[in-house]
Coordinates of C-alpha atoms in Angstrom, one line a residue:
M95 CA 40.7 -15.2 14.9
A96 CA 41.7 -16.5 11.5
V97 CA 40.5 -20.0 12.4
C98 CA 37.0 -18.8 13.5
G99 CA 36.7 -16.7 10.3
A100 CA 37.6 -19.7 8.1
V101 CA 35.1 -22.0 9.9
E102 CA 32.3 -19.4 9.7
A103 CA 33.1 -18.4 6.1
A104 CA 32.3 -22.0 5.0
A105 CA 28.8 -21.7 6.5
L106 CA 27.9 -18.3 5.0
L107 CA 25.3 -18.2 2.2
P108 CA 25.7 -15.8 -0.8
L109 CA 23.7 -12.5 -0.6
P110 CA 20.3 -12.5 -2.4
P111 CA 20.3 -11.0 -5.9
T112 CA 18.0 -8.1 -4.7
P113 CA 18.5 -6.1 -1.5
F114 CA 16.0 -6.5 1.4
T115 CA 13.2 -3.9 1.3
L116 CA 12.2 -2.6 4.7
A117 CA 8.4 -2.5 4.9
R118 CA 5.9 -1.4 7.6
G119 CA 2.5 -3.2 8.0
S120 CA -0.6 -1.6 9.3
T121 CA -4.4 -1.7 8.9
A122 CA -6.8 1.1 7.9
T123 CA -10.5 1.6 7.2
V124 CA -11.6 3.1 3.9
G125 CA -13.5 6.3 4.8
P126 CA -16.6 7.8 3.2
D127 CA -14.3 10.1 1.2
I128 CA -12.7 6.9 -0.3
H129 CA -9.3 7.5 1.4
I130 CA -7.3 5.6 3.9
K131 CA -4.7 7.3 6.2
V132 CA -1.2 5.9 6.2
G133 CA 1.1 8.0 8.4
L134 CA 0.5 11.6 7.4
T135 CA -0.8 10.8 3.9
L136 CA -4.3 10.0 2.5
Y137 CA -4.5 7.5 -0.3
S138 CA -7.6 6.9 -2.4
M139 CA -9.2 3.5 -2.6
P140 CA -11.9 2.1 -5.0
W141 CA -15.3 3.4 -3.8
K142 CA -16.7 -0.1 -3.4
L143 CA -14.4 -0.6 -0.4
I144 CA -15.9 2.3 1.7
G145 CA -16.2 1.1 5.3
R146 CA -13.9 -2.0 4.8
K147 CA -10.8 -2.7 6.8
V148 CA -7.7 -3.2 4.6
D149 CA -4.1 -4.3 5.3
V150 CA -1.4 -1.9 4.2
R151 CA 2.3 -2.6 3.4
S152 CA 4.3 0.6 3.0
T153 CA 7.9 1.1 2.0
A154 CA 9.9 4.3 1.3
T155 CA 8.7 4.2 -2.4
M156 CA 5.4 2.4 -2.5
V157 CA 2.1 1.8 -0.6
Q158 CA 0.3 -1.5 -1.3
V159 CA -3.2 -2.1 0.0
F160 CA -4.7 -5.6 0.5
L161 CA -8.3 -6.8 1.1
D162 CA -8.5 -10.4 2.4
G163 CA -5.0 -11.0 1.2
D164 CA -5.6 -9.8 -2.4
L165 CA -3.8 -6.7 -3.7
V166 CA -6.4 -4.1 -4.5
K167 CA -4.4 -0.9 -4.9
T168 CA -0.8 0.4 -5.2
H169 CA 0.3 4.0 -4.8
A170 CA 3.6 5.7 -5.1
A171 CA 4.5 6.8 -1.5
L172 CA 4.2 10.4 -0.4
E173 CA 5.8 11.8 2.7
Q174 CA 2.6 13.7 3.5
G175 CA -0.4 15.1 1.7
K176 CA -3.1 13.4 -0.4
R177 CA -3.0 11.1 -3.4
T178 CA -6.3 10.5 -5.3
D179 CA -6.6 8.3 -8.3
K180 CA -9.6 9.6 -10.3
S181 CA -10.5 6.1 -11.3
D182 CA -11.4 5.3 -7.7
I183 CA -14.2 7.8 -7.7
R184 CA -17.7 6.5 -8.4
R185 CA -18.9 7.8 -11.7
R186 CA -22.5 8.9 -11.7
R187 CA -24.6 8.1 -14.7
S188 CA -25.8 11.0 -16.8
P189 CA -29.6 11.6 -16.8
S190 CA -29.8 10.3 -20.4
G191 CA -28.0 7.0 -19.7

């Protein structure tokens, strides 16, 4: 046993400086209410993406949303519920301007 351990130990690489983060990938479509569903949670998206398919990378702490490979939104992860960023909502112009 000691011989095998010594031979294998020489081939081992050091651990990376940061631990591996387990992530889940999925796709979603931005609904007319500007939200996508990831698991049991709704996350808001910029209103210009309504109807578009996006790629989602979710971890225990963060949800990242990509369109055509570009990061378009990051949310802190929720177990369930709804997270809306007010800046995603289309602002209507006032009648005077």
